[in-house]
XYZ file of C-alpha atoms in Angstrom:
698
model
C 0.000 0.000 0.000
C 1.233 3.479 -0.832
C 2.964 5.085 2.169
C 0.996 8.318 1.695
C -2.302 6.386 1.889
C -1.112 4.581 5.032
C -0.193 7.885 6.682
C -3.548 9.394 5.668
C -5.532 6.460 7.114
C -3.505 6.529 10.301
C -4.192 10.240 10.646
C -7.928 9.837 10.072
C -8.186 6.913 12.512
C -6.307 8.919 15.101
C -8.371 12.058 14.661
C -10.242 13.096 17.739
C -13.972 13.364 17.310
C -15.264 16.916 17.694
C -17.076 17.563 20.947
C -20.842 17.247 20.377
C -22.043 20.016 22.608
C -25.679 19.427 21.702
C -25.494 16.003 23.356
C -24.298 17.350 26.701
C -26.966 17.433 29.382
C -27.744 17.304 33.074
C -30.290 18.858 35.408
C -31.761 18.370 38.884
C -34.561 15.954 38.035
C -34.539 12.380 39.354
C -32.921 11.170 36.143
C -29.765 13.213 36.772
C -29.796 13.881 40.519
C -30.982 10.907 42.541
C -32.626 11.227 44.934
C -33.862 14.589 43.717
C -34.975 15.433 47.263
C -32.270 14.119 49.573
C -31.999 13.933 53.330
C -28.965 15.150 55.312
C -26.252 12.499 55.245
C -27.755 10.695 52.255
C -25.647 9.775 49.232
C -26.763 11.529 46.040
C -25.879 10.211 42.591
C -25.352 12.948 40.019
C -25.249 12.039 36.350
C -24.055 13.725 33.182
C -24.793 12.773 29.586
C -22.455 12.963 26.593
C -22.455 11.500 23.103
C -21.096 7.925 22.995
C -17.280 7.781 23.232
C -17.097 11.516 22.639
C -15.146 12.900 25.608
C -11.999 12.041 27.528
C -13.291 12.887 30.982
C -16.119 14.463 32.946
C -15.695 15.933 36.426
C -18.337 17.147 38.865
C -16.901 20.327 40.375
C -17.768 21.172 43.994
C -16.677 24.283 45.926
C -13.494 22.696 47.310
C -12.871 19.643 45.156
C -13.790 17.883 41.967
C -14.681 14.249 41.385
C -13.897 12.323 38.230
C -17.075 10.698 36.971
C -17.329 7.196 35.546
C -19.409 5.872 32.652
C -22.111 3.742 34.295
C -24.534 3.372 31.380
C -24.542 3.535 27.586
C -27.900 3.993 25.929
C -29.251 5.248 22.586
C -25.963 6.780 21.470
C -25.135 8.412 24.818
C -22.709 7.799 27.652
C -24.031 8.478 31.137
C -21.368 9.471 33.666
C -22.041 9.150 37.404
C -20.525 10.215 40.709
C -21.686 10.161 44.302
C -21.945 13.210 46.563
C -22.814 12.971 50.233
C -25.491 15.463 51.232
C -24.478 17.173 54.470
C -26.452 19.709 56.447
C -25.907 22.588 54.042
C -26.683 23.510 50.454
C -24.250 22.030 47.923
C -23.328 23.735 44.643
C -21.862 21.898 41.668
C -21.269 22.087 37.925
C -19.488 19.900 35.386
C -16.146 20.085 33.593
C -15.859 18.247 30.265
C -12.570 17.520 28.507
C -12.040 16.426 24.931
C -8.345 16.584 23.928
C -7.276 20.172 24.332
C -10.871 21.338 24.538
C -12.331 22.039 27.969
C -15.813 23.347 28.597
C -18.212 23.549 31.523
C -21.882 22.845 32.048
C -24.283 24.505 34.486
C -27.988 25.425 34.524
C -27.472 27.780 31.587
C -25.956 24.983 29.503
C -22.501 24.743 27.941
C -20.049 27.415 29.135
C -16.678 28.298 27.665
C -15.245 29.669 30.905
C -15.410 28.264 34.406
C -18.811 29.418 35.719
C -19.749 31.218 38.915
C -21.950 29.538 41.475
C -25.066 31.649 40.694
C -26.100 29.216 37.962
C -24.707 26.033 39.470
C -26.797 22.960 40.177
C -27.792 22.618 43.808
C -28.580 19.987 46.390
C -30.556 21.229 49.402
C -30.569 18.408 51.959
C -33.916 18.064 53.704
C -35.875 20.155 51.179
C -38.816 18.480 49.523
C -42.088 19.707 48.085
C -45.317 17.698 48.066
C -45.393 15.124 45.279
C -49.062 15.902 44.630
C -48.094 19.473 43.666
C -45.388 18.580 41.136
C -46.916 19.350 37.767
C -50.432 19.474 39.266
C -53.110 21.230 37.194
C -54.447 24.058 39.365
C -57.549 26.208 38.978
C -57.766 29.673 40.521
C -61.191 30.789 41.745
C -62.193 34.322 42.672
C -65.147 33.196 44.812
C -67.527 36.143 44.312
C -67.365 35.715 40.524
C -67.455 31.936 40.051
C -70.927 30.613 40.879
C -73.773 31.611 43.220
C -74.762 28.445 45.047
C -76.620 30.102 47.938
C -78.487 33.353 47.166
C -79.472 33.752 50.830
C -75.919 34.741 51.812
C -75.592 37.447 49.127
C -74.408 40.891 50.136
C -77.402 43.255 50.041
C -77.207 46.749 48.567
C -76.755 49.350 51.351
C -75.767 46.582 53.786
C -72.704 48.610 54.850
C -70.322 51.297 53.680
C -66.933 50.583 52.131
C -64.460 53.317 51.115
C -67.034 56.098 51.497
C -69.867 54.490 49.534
C -72.492 51.851 50.125
C -71.883 48.344 48.873
C -74.049 47.110 46.020
C -75.486 43.777 44.984
C -75.163 43.320 41.204
C -78.320 41.593 40.017
C -77.156 40.943 36.447
C -74.621 38.086 36.669
C -73.328 38.851 33.163
C -72.729 42.575 33.756
C -69.093 43.589 33.332
C -67.345 45.033 36.410
C -67.399 48.795 36.932
C -64.216 50.864 37.022
C -64.492 51.112 40.813
C -65.661 47.595 41.434
C -64.334 46.749 44.884
C -67.680 47.280 46.639
C -69.836 45.457 44.058
C -70.882 41.881 44.804
C -72.193 39.258 42.374
C -72.949 36.533 44.914
C -70.494 33.755 44.130
C -69.731 31.614 47.176
C -68.284 28.357 48.507
C -71.499 26.452 47.868
C -71.084 27.496 44.245
C -67.609 25.949 44.179
C -69.020 22.726 45.643
C -71.852 22.731 43.093
C -69.362 23.015 40.209
C -66.741 20.636 41.551
C -67.737 17.826 39.196
C -67.302 20.216 36.268
C -63.794 21.004 37.486
C -62.968 17.341 38.003
C -64.186 16.552 34.489
C -62.008 19.371 33.157
C -59.008 17.594 34.665
C -58.336 19.976 37.552
C -56.322 18.565 40.449
C -55.950 21.560 42.776
C -58.296 24.427 43.639
C -56.647 27.708 44.606
C -59.181 30.014 46.262
C -58.617 33.749 46.484
C -59.232 34.920 50.091
C -62.277 33.463 51.819
C -61.990 34.951 55.311
C -64.338 37.649 56.623
C -63.709 40.847 54.700
C -65.611 43.919 53.547
C -64.363 43.934 49.926
C -65.237 41.546 47.119
C -61.564 40.621 46.677
C -61.055 40.037 50.434
C -57.394 41.011 50.463
C -58.250 43.272 53.424
C -58.944 40.597 55.998
C -61.448 41.410 58.730
C -61.195 38.160 60.712
C -58.568 35.480 60.033
C -60.374 33.083 62.353
C -63.471 32.571 60.233
C -64.770 32.136 56.703
C -66.929 35.057 55.557
C -70.627 34.174 55.996
C -71.290 35.963 52.688
C -69.302 33.102 51.132
C -70.491 30.549 53.653
C -73.696 30.253 55.642
C -75.999 32.835 57.244
C -78.178 31.141 59.834
C -79.040 34.288 61.786
C -79.835 37.534 60.000
C -81.108 40.952 61.029
C -82.689 44.084 59.602
C -80.863 47.369 59.440
C -79.499 48.731 56.161
C -77.774 52.083 55.860
C -79.914 55.027 54.852
C -79.111 57.448 52.057
C -75.899 59.335 52.850
C -75.243 57.363 56.032
C -71.675 56.012 55.982
C -71.494 55.096 59.659
C -71.055 51.325 59.875
C -72.110 51.254 63.517
C -75.589 51.635 61.991
C -75.073 48.671 59.637
C -77.016 46.279 61.856
C -77.561 43.664 59.181
C -73.864 43.476 58.339
C -72.809 43.430 61.986
C -75.187 40.567 62.738
C -74.043 38.576 59.734
C -70.299 38.770 60.394
C -70.199 38.695 64.201
C -72.825 36.062 64.973
C -70.918 33.022 66.206
C -73.328 30.533 64.661
C -72.942 32.167 61.247
C -69.167 32.044 61.592
C -69.056 28.429 62.750
C -71.477 27.325 60.029
C -69.335 29.064 57.397
C -66.214 27.367 58.728
C -68.008 24.006 58.559
C -68.991 24.673 54.945
C -65.349 25.251 54.060
C -64.428 21.981 55.794
C -67.091 20.292 53.665
C -65.695 21.901 50.498
C -62.263 20.471 51.260
C -63.808 17.096 52.038
C -65.694 17.101 48.723
C -62.509 18.024 46.886
C -60.554 15.261 48.604
C -63.260 12.732 47.699
C -62.581 13.599 44.068
C -58.812 13.370 44.468
C -58.418 17.171 44.394
C -56.499 19.466 46.748
C -57.398 22.936 48.069
C -55.012 25.890 48.576
C -56.191 29.000 50.431
C -54.947 32.585 50.313
C -53.175 34.128 53.303
C -52.925 37.915 53.417
C -50.567 38.456 56.330
C -48.716 41.585 55.234
C -51.620 43.863 56.100
C -55.246 43.534 57.130
C -58.315 45.742 56.620
C -59.658 48.682 58.576
C -62.665 46.462 59.384
C -60.285 43.937 60.998
C -61.376 43.031 64.520
C -57.832 43.634 65.824
C -58.091 47.249 64.602
C -61.887 47.777 64.370
C -61.748 51.194 62.758
C -65.367 50.709 61.640
C -66.380 49.724 65.207
C -68.078 46.554 64.000
C -66.976 44.636 67.089
C -67.037 47.392 69.693
C -68.936 46.228 72.752
C -69.848 42.887 71.193
C -69.799 39.898 73.510
C -66.876 37.563 72.815
C -64.731 40.228 71.115
C -61.991 42.281 72.743
C -61.653 46.024 71.973
C -59.730 46.877 68.812
C -56.581 48.989 68.709
C -58.474 51.864 67.031
C -61.055 51.882 69.815
C -58.911 51.658 72.943
C -55.268 52.379 73.767
C -55.180 49.401 76.136
C -56.451 47.013 73.447
C -54.690 43.633 73.567
C -53.998 44.220 69.859
C -52.272 47.601 70.313
C -48.840 46.177 69.481
C -50.169 44.592 66.268
C -50.056 48.038 64.622
C -47.731 51.035 64.527
C -49.339 54.233 65.798
C -47.631 57.535 65.073
C -46.560 60.145 67.621
C -49.329 62.367 68.900
C -51.898 59.579 68.759
C -54.940 59.956 70.972
C -57.687 57.540 71.955
C -60.457 56.583 71.669
C -60.850 56.198 67.910
C -57.259 56.771 66.879
C -56.757 56.639 63.121
C -53.140 57.811 63.221
C -51.531 54.491 62.238
C -49.297 53.115 59.509
C -51.185 51.850 56.445
C -49.803 49.655 53.695
C -48.626 52.019 50.938
C -50.292 54.797 52.964
C -53.839 53.378 52.697
C -55.683 53.702 56.003
C -58.095 51.027 54.801
C -55.137 48.582 54.836
C -53.456 48.783 58.267
C -49.905 47.444 58.084
C -49.264 44.641 60.560
C -46.346 45.410 62.862
C -44.624 42.056 63.344
C -41.255 43.162 64.652
C -42.812 44.818 67.712
C -45.407 42.181 68.525
C -44.589 38.647 69.536
C -48.314 38.181 70.124
C -49.065 39.008 66.475
C -46.427 36.543 65.326
C -47.933 33.819 67.490
C -51.450 34.578 66.239
C -50.444 34.322 62.580
C -48.506 31.103 63.205
C -51.550 29.668 64.960
C -53.764 30.689 62.031
C -51.275 29.101 59.633
C -51.596 25.825 61.530
C -55.340 26.038 62.058
C -56.545 25.933 58.484
C -54.280 23.073 57.336
C -55.318 20.974 60.339
C -58.526 19.034 61.090
C -61.374 19.674 60.662
C -60.479 22.041 57.777
C -57.524 20.192 56.245
C -56.588 22.733 53.580
C -53.631 21.526 51.509
C -51.562 24.661 51.665
C -51.228 28.419 51.642
C -50.682 30.958 48.918
C -48.999 33.939 50.610
C -49.849 37.431 49.398
C -46.920 39.882 48.888
C -44.905 37.539 51.055
C -41.501 39.231 50.842
C -43.004 42.482 52.221
C -44.364 40.970 55.423
C -42.371 42.981 57.953
C -40.141 46.025 57.869
C -36.869 44.245 57.075
C -35.811 41.348 54.883
C -33.942 39.856 57.822
C -37.132 39.599 59.869
C -39.120 38.272 56.921
C -36.693 35.391 56.490
C -36.921 34.673 60.213
C -40.724 34.678 60.239
C -41.232 32.516 57.163
C -38.896 29.947 58.673
C -41.152 29.870 61.720
C -44.256 29.765 59.529
C -42.904 26.799 57.576
C -42.194 24.885 60.784
C -45.680 25.592 62.097
C -47.497 24.610 58.896
C -45.370 21.556 58.098
C -45.655 20.292 61.688
C -49.429 20.516 61.394
C -49.624 19.095 57.854
C -46.327 17.808 56.392
C -47.922 17.447 52.961
C -49.129 21.058 52.757
C -47.570 23.425 50.230
C -46.354 26.969 50.943
C -46.558 29.008 47.752
C -45.701 32.707 47.722
C -46.570 35.653 45.536
C -43.228 37.136 44.558
C -41.803 39.240 41.738
C -38.106 38.938 40.961
C -35.473 36.407 41.970
C -36.898 34.198 44.738
C -33.803 32.032 45.271
C -33.144 33.453 48.750
C -36.592 32.293 49.872
C -36.423 28.836 48.257
C -33.626 27.232 50.258
C -35.831 24.606 51.834
C -36.651 26.320 55.120
C -39.167 28.994 54.029
C -41.372 28.822 50.919
C -41.813 25.758 48.749
C -42.274 27.740 45.537
C -43.786 30.888 43.997
C -46.317 32.208 41.529
C -44.086 31.979 38.489
C -44.064 35.430 36.932
C -40.422 35.745 35.892
C -39.844 32.241 34.545
C -43.238 31.758 32.923
C -46.011 34.371 32.739
C -43.947 37.324 31.542
C -41.688 35.649 28.927
C -44.678 33.738 27.551
C -46.776 36.889 27.244
C -44.021 38.807 25.459
C -43.352 35.987 22.980
C -46.950 35.169 22.024
C -48.563 38.611 22.280
C -45.825 41.252 22.571
C -47.862 42.558 25.512
C -46.899 43.420 29.063
C -48.947 41.355 31.538
C -51.180 44.312 32.503
C -51.663 45.304 28.818
C -49.824 48.506 29.703
C -47.398 48.314 26.779
C -46.742 46.534 23.478
C -43.252 45.682 22.235
C -42.972 44.461 18.685
C -39.305 43.585 19.259
C -40.357 40.926 21.804
C -43.307 39.520 19.870
C -42.087 36.216 18.466
C -38.571 36.798 19.768
C -37.605 33.199 20.556
C -34.088 34.150 21.635
C -35.406 36.573 24.229
C -38.035 34.077 25.388
C -35.619 31.159 25.771
C -32.887 33.238 27.384
C -35.356 34.715 29.890
C -36.731 31.284 30.727
C -33.259 29.793 31.188
C -31.998 32.693 33.261
C -34.986 32.836 35.624
C -35.469 29.066 35.887
C -31.895 28.859 37.162
C -33.096 30.520 40.389
C -35.115 27.422 41.237
C -34.069 24.005 42.384
C -36.126 21.182 40.912
C -38.493 20.767 43.916
C -39.518 24.434 43.575
C -39.545 24.571 39.781
C -41.773 21.523 39.361
C -44.360 22.995 41.755
C -44.192 26.635 40.569
C -47.599 28.112 39.738
C -47.472 28.648 35.950
C -50.235 31.093 35.019
C -51.103 32.920 31.827
C -53.072 35.473 33.855
C -54.835 35.943 37.189
C -56.819 38.428 39.285
C -54.016 41.023 39.075
C -53.355 41.041 35.305
C -55.237 41.324 32.046
C -56.697 38.144 30.624
C -54.300 36.456 28.208
C -56.973 36.188 25.510
C -57.377 39.965 25.627
C -53.614 40.457 25.242
C -53.789 38.674 21.870
C -55.484 41.760 20.379
C -52.472 44.011 21.167
C -54.666 46.753 22.680
C -52.604 48.855 25.087
C -54.570 50.326 27.970
C -57.076 49.615 30.684
C -60.832 49.425 30.888
C -61.032 53.008 32.174
C -59.688 54.355 28.877
C -60.699 51.676 26.369
C -64.022 50.379 27.703
C -64.841 46.763 28.467
C -65.983 45.865 24.938
C -62.487 46.511 23.554
C -61.156 43.605 25.610
C -62.991 41.148 23.324
C -62.310 42.825 19.982
C -59.835 41.301 17.492
C -58.768 38.563 19.878
C -56.947 35.485 18.557
C -58.079 32.272 20.287
C -55.523 30.324 18.235
C -52.707 32.198 19.999
C -54.277 31.453 23.371
C -54.409 27.757 22.457
C -50.709 27.795 21.528
C -49.851 29.342 24.893
C -52.008 26.818 26.755
C -50.147 23.962 25.052
C -46.898 25.426 26.381
C -48.511 25.901 29.795
C -49.522 22.228 29.904
C -46.142 20.914 28.749
C -43.669 23.223 30.525
C -42.145 22.312 33.923
C -44.306 23.525 36.788
C -47.933 23.448 37.910
C -50.142 24.789 35.072
C -52.735 27.070 36.664
C -55.960 28.044 34.892
C -57.611 31.294 35.991
C -61.335 30.629 36.248
C -63.159 31.326 33.000
C -60.087 31.335 30.751
C -61.234 27.945 29.512
C -64.661 29.444 28.724
C -63.316 32.385 26.685
C -63.524 35.137 29.323
C -61.762 38.366 28.334
C -60.856 41.439 30.348
C -58.300 44.166 30.852
C -56.412 44.322 34.129
C -58.055 44.722 37.547
C -61.025 45.101 37.889
C -62.015 44.001 34.375
C -60.176 40.677 34.732
C -62.626 39.736 37.514
C -65.656 39.166 35.319
C -68.044 36.398 36.280
C -67.780 32.893 34.891
C -70.261 32.920 31.956
C -72.430 29.928 32.893
C -74.750 29.192 29.979
C -72.710 31.401 27.651
C -69.419 29.485 27.697
C -67.214 28.908 24.676
C -67.818 25.160 24.788
C -65.380 24.431 21.996
C -62.616 26.131 23.975
C -63.576 24.116 27.053
C -63.260 20.923 25.003
C -59.802 22.062 23.891
C -58.766 22.607 27.516
C -60.061 19.165 28.472
C -58.070 17.513 25.695
C -54.760 19.217 26.460
C -55.179 18.834 30.244
C -55.860 15.137 29.672
C -52.572 14.836 27.776
C -50.770 16.587 30.602
C -52.335 14.330 33.228
C -51.655 11.176 31.219
C -47.871 11.609 31.002
C -45.686 11.672 34.103
C -42.829 13.061 32.022
C -44.774 16.350 31.781
C -44.800 16.569 35.575
C -41.256 15.615 36.521
C -39.242 15.085 33.325
C -36.224 17.025 32.113
C -36.582 19.992 29.756
C -34.449 20.821 26.719
C -34.749 23.526 24.061
C -34.359 21.913 20.620
C -34.718 24.702 18.035
C -35.363 28.423 17.923
C -36.223 30.863 15.167
C -38.257 34.014 14.700
C -41.780 33.258 16.004
C -41.008 29.538 16.244
C -39.279 27.225 18.680
C -39.364 23.644 19.877
C -38.486 21.915 23.107
C -38.713 18.543 24.747
C -39.633 16.912 28.040
C -37.959 13.572 28.604
C -36.971 10.763 30.918
C -35.795 7.193 30.277
C -39.329 5.923 29.617
C -40.824 8.529 27.288
C -39.916 11.625 25.334
C -42.258 14.435 24.310
C -41.420 17.162 21.793
C -43.465 20.363 21.455
C -43.338 22.472 18.275
C -44.585 26.075 18.388
C -45.235 28.113 15.242
C -46.574 31.553 16.147
C -46.205 32.838 12.596
C -49.125 33.584 10.314
C -47.512 31.323 7.680
C -46.543 27.665 7.629
C -43.166 26.770 9.087
C -40.885 23.854 8.245
C -39.446 22.319 11.415
C -36.367 20.126 11.582
C -36.276 19.035 15.195
C -33.337 16.955 16.521
C -35.422 14.828 18.877
C -32.439 12.486 19.295
C -31.269 15.013 21.888
C -34.127 13.787 24.095
C -32.579 10.323 24.256
C -34.202 8.776 21.186
C -32.051 6.254 19.313
C -31.297 7.827 15.940
C -29.917 4.601 14.423
C -33.170 2.698 14.785
C -34.766 1.885 11.411
C -38.458 2.591 10.722
C -38.645 4.727 13.846
C -41.334 7.320 14.366
C -42.944 9.662 16.870
C -46.652 9.785 17.559
C -48.535 13.032 17.121
C -50.655 13.369 20.258
C -52.163 16.776 19.638
C -52.222 19.727 17.274
C -53.890 23.106 17.501
C -53.905 25.564 14.596
C -55.691 28.744 13.540
C -59.176 27.316 13.121
C -59.050 23.871 14.638
C -57.403 21.456 17.017
C -57.236 17.677 17.089
C -56.228 14.894 19.454
C -56.397 12.333 16.650
C -53.169 10.363 16.729
C -50.877 9.797 13.774
C -47.319 8.659 13.105
C -44.552 11.027 12.049
C -41.427 9.297 10.665
C -37.979 9.965 12.069
C -34.893 10.353 9.887
C -31.683 9.852 11.843
C -33.405 11.092 14.989
C -34.816 14.220 13.337
C -38.483 15.182 12.860
C -39.125 17.035 9.629
C -42.584 18.545 9.720
C -44.496 21.295 7.974
C -46.510 23.004 10.703
C -49.506 25.271 9.956
C -49.772 28.923 11.062
C -50.373 29.790 14.730
C -50.080 26.205 15.821
C -48.663 23.941 18.489
C -47.877 20.259 18.022
C -47.215 17.661 20.731
C -45.226 14.560 19.716
C -44.534 11.425 21.777
C -41.899 8.703 21.623
C -41.617 5.766 24.002
């Protein structure tokens, strides 16, 4: 043989294979960090995936050492490297170092890195931190009780029953009437009996968890100004004992509101309402559903019995004097009164954001307040009520300092978890929540940064309140994916898999309204504009992502029925019973069913596969099954070439295929199944405009 040919062959055979960066993968799910939720002292196996025979070495890098990993499995064209780490008593950070000849790279939560990364985006092990299994990937349904369904007309708020923010409250007789601009004192009559009456509908929809906006005694329809944390509001519960006595024209003095006072202070009304809530939870549990309640512990309301600015409780048997009424009130330390205060009837106190209708609770100076809130936290997750967890309103703003807030939420977690170890603690929070998600405070958060906001910008170009439109973010897959990656890195897997993934809620415009790109609020645009030029096909695309992305997909009541609305108060329209978009409801049922049918959509790994203008694809995968999701938000067809082999699918297998589980497009959707052929582990597929496709391989 010619010597030149021999040298050439020797060179080729000795060539080092280029590093296949697209094959590199690890995360914090059970597949790559086992156990995912470890106990102190337990051995944790971490794994890293590479292409078969593609690297020289892989190390797991810890703060003070690194461990060489060993190949422990070869499967479907991949090598799986493993190493053991012993979980101590403290949080452990790690990332990976990969070597191929002279090439060295690193891998952390942001993916492949050229330079040695900082710990901010490292993988983490938090010994002793676990979140309830029932909440991982659970389909939740948020209910604003006054607007969902009226199951008991006898408990309805009556017009002129009392005064709230300088006007009489009003009963809205037309269930289908859109909310007014100043809607806080208008009541439609929805209640807990209504939730019970519609529970079979929710079960049939595929809902697994009910999240109720506040249900405790309160003077507003939203009830974020709690009047009595000890009891469910009889206007949502049961009124066994009533009275006459409405306010006359121009009378704003609530000491004259005899009907209201009787309704909310009568012990039998309060106990009956509490029992109805216990029954609601029992009915949910019978159907395999959980119930989360809303805790507003940052501030209360001026009607609150600890303050009693409205003098609802003054002189009533069984109630102690409020801090507004008497200087020697046992609740005096619960609030901060300013210098120069004089009693009785002292309104010179600190209000949340300056609102005297929202007295700020003064935790740092009141051990008694702390103990009361901890007791309330335990009470409602314990028998006979047995709620399955708390959603915490503006949780990071509880006290006056971040240091105290961390202290208190640690105490709150101990109290709640001691009472009900399987309860979830879920906080409202904007911004990076990593400091609160270290295993000893919150379990997870309402996922604004790593879900609602990036999703809204990509699909609609709209800010979540409809306050602005940015064409540069509409369809910007790079911005969407980078935002998701960056913000998801703040979570460990136990928090990420339970994060409340919403398209909208009671604080933001309805997602369906955002699809019309109208900037503004109901005050300037009018309520009819919220339903004009909407694009249900775009909503359906977003819902497919919601049901296939890591976290707990949360449906805001009525979204599945086609409810529109600008931001608060227009987003709080009633559920349109009898006028529902039944085709949209059927769509929700189909896609929720797919979510509930596949465990990989609850706890599997996540990988971005392709990205382009107004189009991207991603996968959820574990060893048993792999799901790919293709999103085309363009108004034209799009040709996808999706490397699904990256999800662990063998690309050498002949006659291989993926199964199309679901497709939604501009004018239709279908759950009819069909086979899509694979070519060398790649799906080639022409996808119609404004569509989402879900593919399965197992």
